[in-house]
């Protein structure tokens, strides 16, 4: 078994730590077994002022940064309801993992996750808490949100085409003789192989596999 | 929070954002007022002009000639029943006074204390009392105005900038002197015993509103991300 990320690449860990602590002095790193936990006070800064704060716990998996960090709001301020994009176990659905490449691609520094998707998520929570609607576009819950996301990405809402692409994205490797997921009847190498390979650079196989399970019900 | 920071927050809370529902509501009401006026005065085709940041400030009057500059304003108190003045000159006088923030806070103070003094009399009084204190801080300006109103109101006289010799505003000012002096004295006592927040109230709620407004603006300009939920 490989070492967890912070031990396999201590320089990378130190760099992430330094950057986060510089921008977020009230967040502290803590080691919890093989996991790295970032916890404390997450400020929402807008127009030069702190506008709100959330008490958070952000856990990075041993193979960070491949999976998204797991975020919890630990003060119990946000109801654990799908409409608040909060799972029943208290974890936050900051973004659909399959869409992370748009805002926080693999390899981007952790501080970009805090400044981008996480800040957006908590800004939206504060706005909703004050009685306004969610101020950004949001995805539907569960399979519906996944289908919406892939329909936009692929330009079709055909569930069979979406599932076909997900099979290609979830596979360890793709073979040119496979049927193209676009349902043209052609071989992949003669049709959308380039598109599939491009998508595989953005969407992790594990995330695609999970989405496929959702769409298969 | 210093008194000046507090007063700046009070002022800020009195300003509606350009896209706020409250402002939209006010604009709708302004339209209703205009429709109402046109409906009831359709014989005279009233001229309705809008000016300044305050969207509703209905000043009924009659222009003295076709130039539509000077107007007769009808009043219910004082010796005369109408005043010849010029609203544009008056608005410019207030805007160019250099003490517009103090005027706005004094008008808020008037509303909070349910004073009956006419707005333009109060504006002229504040401008006169602060003529030598334009560079003072807002807190100093307000304290000065209240102190003068409490201690020296008998010496106070105001002139209509549009008609300084033709309009005697003393009746209107005299009618308000007692309430102005009494309210100013109470305000200074209240401030001495309980601080500025006792005068204009807490700004915490206003802070929260301002913060949410700032976050909504931040959401509008942020690179968007879409929240999802694993649990359907």
PDB file of C-alpha atoms in Angstrom, chain A residues 35-202:
ATOM      1  CA  UNK A  35      -5.861  11.568   6.779  1.00  0.00           C
ATOM      2  CA  UNK A  36      -5.135  15.278   6.840  1.00  0.00           C
ATOM      3  CA  UNK A  37      -7.820  17.428   8.415  1.00  0.00           C
ATOM      4  CA  UNK A  38      -8.113  21.171   8.000  1.00  0.00           C
ATOM      5  CA  UNK A  39     -10.374  22.704  10.597  1.00  0.00           C
ATOM      6  CA  UNK A  40     -11.407  25.995  12.104  1.00  0.00           C
ATOM      7  CA  UNK A  41     -13.010  29.228  11.130  1.00  0.00           C
ATOM      8  CA  UNK A  42     -13.699  29.736   7.420  1.00  0.00           C
ATOM      9  CA  UNK A  43     -14.356  33.427   6.685  1.00  0.00           C
ATOM     10  CA  UNK A  44     -16.417  34.719   3.782  1.00  0.00           C
ATOM     11  CA  UNK A  45     -14.687  37.853   2.616  1.00  0.00           C
ATOM     12  CA  UNK A  46     -16.409  40.179   0.159  1.00  0.00           C
ATOM     13  CA  UNK A  47     -15.550  43.759  -0.738  1.00  0.00           C
ATOM     14  CA  UNK A  48     -12.650  43.701   1.705  1.00  0.00           C
ATOM     15  CA  UNK A  49     -14.619  42.676   4.796  1.00  0.00           C
ATOM     16  CA  UNK A  50     -15.466  39.434   6.564  1.00  0.00           C
ATOM     17  CA  UNK A  51     -19.208  39.056   5.934  1.00  0.00           C
ATOM     18  CA  UNK A  52     -19.826  35.697   7.597  1.00  0.00           C
ATOM     19  CA  UNK A  53     -17.990  32.741   9.098  1.00  0.00           C
ATOM     20  CA  UNK A  54     -18.450  29.001   9.154  1.00  0.00           C
ATOM     21  CA  UNK A  55     -16.877  26.439  11.415  1.00  0.00           C
ATOM     22  CA  UNK A  56     -15.592  23.739   9.095  1.00  0.00           C
ATOM     23  CA  UNK A  57     -13.775  20.445   9.018  1.00  0.00           C
ATOM     24  CA  UNK A  58     -12.209  19.560   5.679  1.00  0.00           C
ATOM     25  CA  UNK A  59     -10.773  16.087   5.333  1.00  0.00           C
ATOM     26  CA  UNK A  60      -8.309  15.162   2.630  1.00  0.00           C
ATOM     27  CA  UNK A  61      -8.163  11.509   1.647  1.00  0.00           C
ATOM     28  CA  UNK A  62      -4.922   9.569   1.653  1.00  0.00           C
ATOM     29  CA  UNK A  63      -4.774   9.886  -2.143  1.00  0.00           C
ATOM     30  CA  UNK A  64      -5.397  13.640  -2.102  1.00  0.00           C
ATOM     31  CA  UNK A  65      -5.843  15.531  -4.405  1.00  0.00           C
ATOM     32  CA  UNK A  66      -7.540  12.885  -6.578  1.00  0.00           C
ATOM     33  CA  UNK A  67     -10.848  12.848  -4.685  1.00  0.00           C
ATOM     34  CA  UNK A  68     -12.574  16.023  -3.592  1.00  0.00           C
ATOM     35  CA  UNK A  69     -11.949  16.976   0.040  1.00  0.00           C
ATOM     36  CA  UNK A  70     -14.827  15.998   2.321  1.00  0.00           C
ATOM     37  CA  UNK A  71     -16.303  19.134   3.877  1.00  0.00           C
ATOM     38  CA  UNK A  72     -18.395  19.321   7.039  1.00  0.00           C
ATOM     39  CA  UNK A  73     -19.964  22.374   8.644  1.00  0.00           C
ATOM     40  CA  UNK A  74     -19.526  21.394  12.268  1.00  0.00           C
ATOM     41  CA  UNK A  75     -21.553  24.026  14.130  1.00  0.00           C
ATOM     42  CA  UNK A  76     -24.854  22.525  12.953  1.00  0.00           C
ATOM     43  CA  UNK A  77     -25.897  25.778  11.343  1.00  0.00           C
ATOM     44  CA  UNK A  78     -26.857  24.300   7.968  1.00  0.00           C
ATOM     45  CA  UNK A  79     -29.835  21.906   7.955  1.00  0.00           C
ATOM     46  CA  UNK A  80     -28.974  18.470   6.593  1.00  0.00           C
ATOM     47  CA  UNK A  81     -31.360  18.680   3.679  1.00  0.00           C
ATOM     48  CA  UNK A  82     -30.817  18.049  -0.035  1.00  0.00           C
ATOM     49  CA  UNK A  83     -32.223  21.491  -0.872  1.00  0.00           C
ATOM     50  CA  UNK A  84     -29.376  22.968   1.160  1.00  0.00           C
ATOM     51  CA  UNK A  85     -26.919  20.699  -0.668  1.00  0.00           C
ATOM     52  CA  UNK A  86     -26.115  18.896   2.531  1.00  0.00           C
ATOM     53  CA  UNK A  87     -26.100  15.123   2.825  1.00  0.00           C
ATOM     54  CA  UNK A  88     -27.787  13.332   5.698  1.00  0.00           C
ATOM     55  CA  UNK A  89     -24.393  12.395   7.158  1.00  0.00           C
ATOM     56  CA  UNK A  90     -23.462  16.077   7.484  1.00  0.00           C
ATOM     57  CA  UNK A  91     -21.115  16.230   4.517  1.00  0.00           C
ATOM     58  CA  UNK A  92     -21.447  19.127   2.141  1.00  0.00           C
ATOM     59  CA  UNK A  93     -22.102  18.654  -1.595  1.00  0.00           C
ATOM     60  CA  UNK A  94     -19.889  21.510  -2.672  1.00  0.00           C
ATOM     61  CA  UNK A  95     -19.754  20.458  -6.322  1.00  0.00           C
ATOM     62  CA  UNK A  96     -20.529  17.374  -8.372  1.00  0.00           C
ATOM     63  CA  UNK A  97     -17.164  15.531  -8.476  1.00  0.00           C
ATOM     64  CA  UNK A  98     -17.548  15.056 -12.231  1.00  0.00           C
ATOM     65  CA  UNK A  99     -17.623  18.864 -12.634  1.00  0.00           C
ATOM     66  CA  UNK A 100     -14.620  19.673 -10.453  1.00  0.00           C
ATOM     67  CA  UNK A 101     -12.411  20.088 -13.509  1.00  0.00           C
ATOM     68  CA  UNK A 102     -14.276  23.307 -14.249  1.00  0.00           C
ATOM     69  CA  UNK A 103     -13.328  24.992 -10.987  1.00  0.00           C
ATOM     70  CA  UNK A 104     -10.664  22.925  -9.249  1.00  0.00           C
ATOM     71  CA  UNK A 105      -8.892  20.490 -11.558  1.00  0.00           C
ATOM     72  CA  UNK A 106      -6.640  17.783 -10.133  1.00  0.00           C
ATOM     73  CA  UNK A 107      -3.258  19.342  -9.391  1.00  0.00           C
ATOM     74  CA  UNK A 108      -4.603  22.794  -8.493  1.00  0.00           C
ATOM     75  CA  UNK A 109      -3.588  23.990  -5.019  1.00  0.00           C
ATOM     76  CA  UNK A 110      -5.898  23.399  -2.080  1.00  0.00           C
ATOM     77  CA  UNK A 111      -6.221  27.134  -1.496  1.00  0.00           C
ATOM     78  CA  UNK A 112      -7.950  27.394  -4.890  1.00  0.00           C
ATOM     79  CA  UNK A 113     -10.589  24.977  -3.648  1.00  0.00           C
ATOM     80  CA  UNK A 114     -11.138  27.185  -0.594  1.00  0.00           C
ATOM     81  CA  UNK A 115     -11.243  30.406  -2.624  1.00  0.00           C
ATOM     82  CA  UNK A 116     -13.436  28.957  -5.365  1.00  0.00           C
ATOM     83  CA  UNK A 117     -15.989  26.180  -4.880  1.00  0.00           C
ATOM     84  CA  UNK A 118     -15.993  26.241  -1.081  1.00  0.00           C
ATOM     85  CA  UNK A 119     -16.371  30.012  -0.832  1.00  0.00           C
ATOM     86  CA  UNK A 120     -19.185  29.911  -3.387  1.00  0.00           C
ATOM     87  CA  UNK A 121     -20.915  27.137  -1.464  1.00  0.00           C
ATOM     88  CA  UNK A 122     -20.897  28.993   1.852  1.00  0.00           C
ATOM     89  CA  UNK A 123     -21.817  32.328   0.260  1.00  0.00           C
ATOM     90  CA  UNK A 124     -24.878  30.588  -1.157  1.00  0.00           C
ATOM     91  CA  UNK A 125     -25.665  29.112   2.272  1.00  0.00           C
ATOM     92  CA  UNK A 126     -25.548  32.550   3.927  1.00  0.00           C
ATOM     93  CA  UNK A 127     -27.743  34.070   1.243  1.00  0.00           C
ATOM     94  CA  UNK A 128     -30.307  31.256   1.503  1.00  0.00           C
ATOM     95  CA  UNK A 129     -30.262  31.486   5.296  1.00  0.00           C
ATOM     96  CA  UNK A 130     -31.289  35.136   5.003  1.00  0.00           C
ATOM     97  CA  UNK A 131     -34.398  34.189   3.042  1.00  0.00           C
ATOM     98  CA  UNK A 132     -33.193  34.676  -0.521  1.00  0.00           C
ATOM     99  CA  UNK A 133     -33.013  31.971  -3.192  1.00  0.00           C
ATOM    100  CA  UNK A 134     -29.760  30.098  -3.890  1.00  0.00           C
ATOM    101  CA  UNK A 135     -27.842  32.788  -5.759  1.00  0.00           C
ATOM    102  CA  UNK A 136     -26.003  30.555  -8.231  1.00  0.00           C
ATOM    103  CA  UNK A 137     -27.020  27.855 -10.611  1.00  0.00           C
ATOM    104  CA  UNK A 138     -27.432  24.526  -8.801  1.00  0.00           C
ATOM    105  CA  UNK A 139     -27.765  20.919  -9.868  1.00  0.00           C
ATOM    106  CA  UNK A 140     -30.660  18.644  -9.053  1.00  0.00           C
ATOM    107  CA  UNK A 141     -30.171  16.027  -6.389  1.00  0.00           C
ATOM    108  CA  UNK A 142     -28.770  12.538  -6.988  1.00  0.00           C
ATOM    109  CA  UNK A 143     -29.105  11.047 -10.473  1.00  0.00           C
ATOM    110  CA  UNK A 144     -31.053  14.040 -11.816  1.00  0.00           C
ATOM    111  CA  UNK A 145     -28.123  16.397 -11.251  1.00  0.00           C
ATOM    112  CA  UNK A 146     -25.660  13.959 -12.802  1.00  0.00           C
ATOM    113  CA  UNK A 147     -27.843  13.563 -15.876  1.00  0.00           C
ATOM    114  CA  UNK A 148     -28.173  17.348 -16.252  1.00  0.00           C
ATOM    115  CA  UNK A 149     -24.436  17.813 -16.005  1.00  0.00           C
ATOM    116  CA  UNK A 150     -23.600  15.145 -18.605  1.00  0.00           C
ATOM    117  CA  UNK A 151     -26.443  16.209 -20.894  1.00  0.00           C
ATOM    118  CA  UNK A 152     -24.878  19.672 -21.057  1.00  0.00           C
ATOM    119  CA  UNK A 153     -21.397  18.264 -21.480  1.00  0.00           C
ATOM    120  CA  UNK A 154     -22.318  15.817 -24.237  1.00  0.00           C
ATOM    121  CA  UNK A 155     -25.057  17.819 -25.907  1.00  0.00           C
ATOM    122  CA  UNK A 156     -27.668  15.116 -25.507  1.00  0.00           C
ATOM    123  CA  UNK A 157     -30.091  14.045 -22.814  1.00  0.00           C
ATOM    124  CA  UNK A 158     -30.226  10.464 -24.176  1.00  0.00           C
ATOM    125  CA  UNK A 159     -29.674   8.379 -21.071  1.00  0.00           C
ATOM    126  CA  UNK A 160     -28.191   5.490 -23.069  1.00  0.00           C
ATOM    127  CA  UNK A 161     -25.600   7.769 -24.667  1.00  0.00           C
ATOM    128  CA  UNK A 162     -24.746   9.279 -21.267  1.00  0.00           C
ATOM    129  CA  UNK A 163     -24.358   5.836 -19.715  1.00  0.00           C
ATOM    130  CA  UNK A 164     -22.243   4.744 -22.692  1.00  0.00           C
ATOM    131  CA  UNK A 165     -19.841   7.620 -22.193  1.00  0.00           C
ATOM    132  CA  UNK A 166     -19.699   6.935 -18.462  1.00  0.00           C
ATOM    133  CA  UNK A 167     -18.714   3.326 -19.183  1.00  0.00           C
ATOM    134  CA  UNK A 168     -15.817   4.638 -21.281  1.00  0.00           C
ATOM    135  CA  UNK A 169     -14.838   7.171 -18.607  1.00  0.00           C
ATOM    136  CA  UNK A 170     -15.027   4.665 -15.758  1.00  0.00           C
ATOM    137  CA  UNK A 171     -12.941   1.992 -17.508  1.00  0.00           C
ATOM    138  CA  UNK A 172      -9.285   1.533 -16.615  1.00  0.00           C
ATOM    139  CA  UNK A 173      -8.551   1.988 -20.281  1.00  0.00           C
ATOM    140  CA  UNK A 174     -10.587   2.297 -23.438  1.00  0.00           C
ATOM    141  CA  UNK A 175     -10.243   0.118 -26.498  1.00  0.00           C
ATOM    142  CA  UNK A 176     -10.614   1.431 -30.041  1.00  0.00           C
ATOM    143  CA  UNK A 177     -12.739  -1.502 -31.145  1.00  0.00           C
ATOM    144  CA  UNK A 178     -15.470  -0.719 -28.615  1.00  0.00           C
ATOM    145  CA  UNK A 179     -18.742   0.597 -29.978  1.00  0.00           C
ATOM    146  CA  UNK A 180     -18.877   4.375 -29.816  1.00  0.00           C
ATOM    147  CA  UNK A 181     -21.122   5.546 -26.961  1.00  0.00           C
ATOM    148  CA  UNK A 182     -22.788   8.078 -29.289  1.00  0.00           C
ATOM    149  CA  UNK A 183     -24.834   5.129 -30.644  1.00  0.00           C
ATOM    150  CA  UNK A 184     -23.695   5.718 -34.228  1.00  0.00           C
ATOM    151  CA  UNK A 185     -22.862   2.008 -34.529  1.00  0.00           C
ATOM    152  CA  UNK A 186     -19.268   2.831 -35.451  1.00  0.00           C
ATOM    153  CA  UNK A 187     -16.196   1.690 -33.634  1.00  0.00           C
ATOM    154  CA  UNK A 188     -14.892   4.118 -31.059  1.00  0.00           C
ATOM    155  CA  UNK A 189     -11.621   4.629 -32.978  1.00  0.00           C
ATOM    156  CA  UNK A 190     -13.635   5.676 -36.026  1.00  0.00           C
ATOM    157  CA  UNK A 191     -15.948   8.001 -34.161  1.00  0.00           C
ATOM    158  CA  UNK A 192     -15.587   9.779 -30.781  1.00  0.00           C
ATOM    159  CA  UNK A 193     -12.341   8.335 -29.422  1.00  0.00           C
ATOM    160  CA  UNK A 194     -10.669  11.751 -29.224  1.00  0.00           C
ATOM    161  CA  UNK A 195     -13.598  13.169 -27.297  1.00  0.00           C
ATOM    162  CA  UNK A 196     -13.574  10.260 -24.842  1.00  0.00           C
ATOM    163  CA  UNK A 197      -9.829  10.584 -24.291  1.00  0.00           C
ATOM    164  CA  UNK A 198     -10.217  14.304 -23.712  1.00  0.00           C
ATOM    165  CA  UNK A 199     -12.963  13.748 -21.151  1.00  0.00           C
ATOM    166  CA  UNK A 200     -10.833  11.143 -19.391  1.00  0.00           C
ATOM    167  CA  UNK A 201      -8.224  13.820 -18.727  1.00  0.00           C
ATOM    168  CA  UNK A 202     -10.848  15.831 -16.846  1.00  0.00           C
TER     169      UNK A 202
END
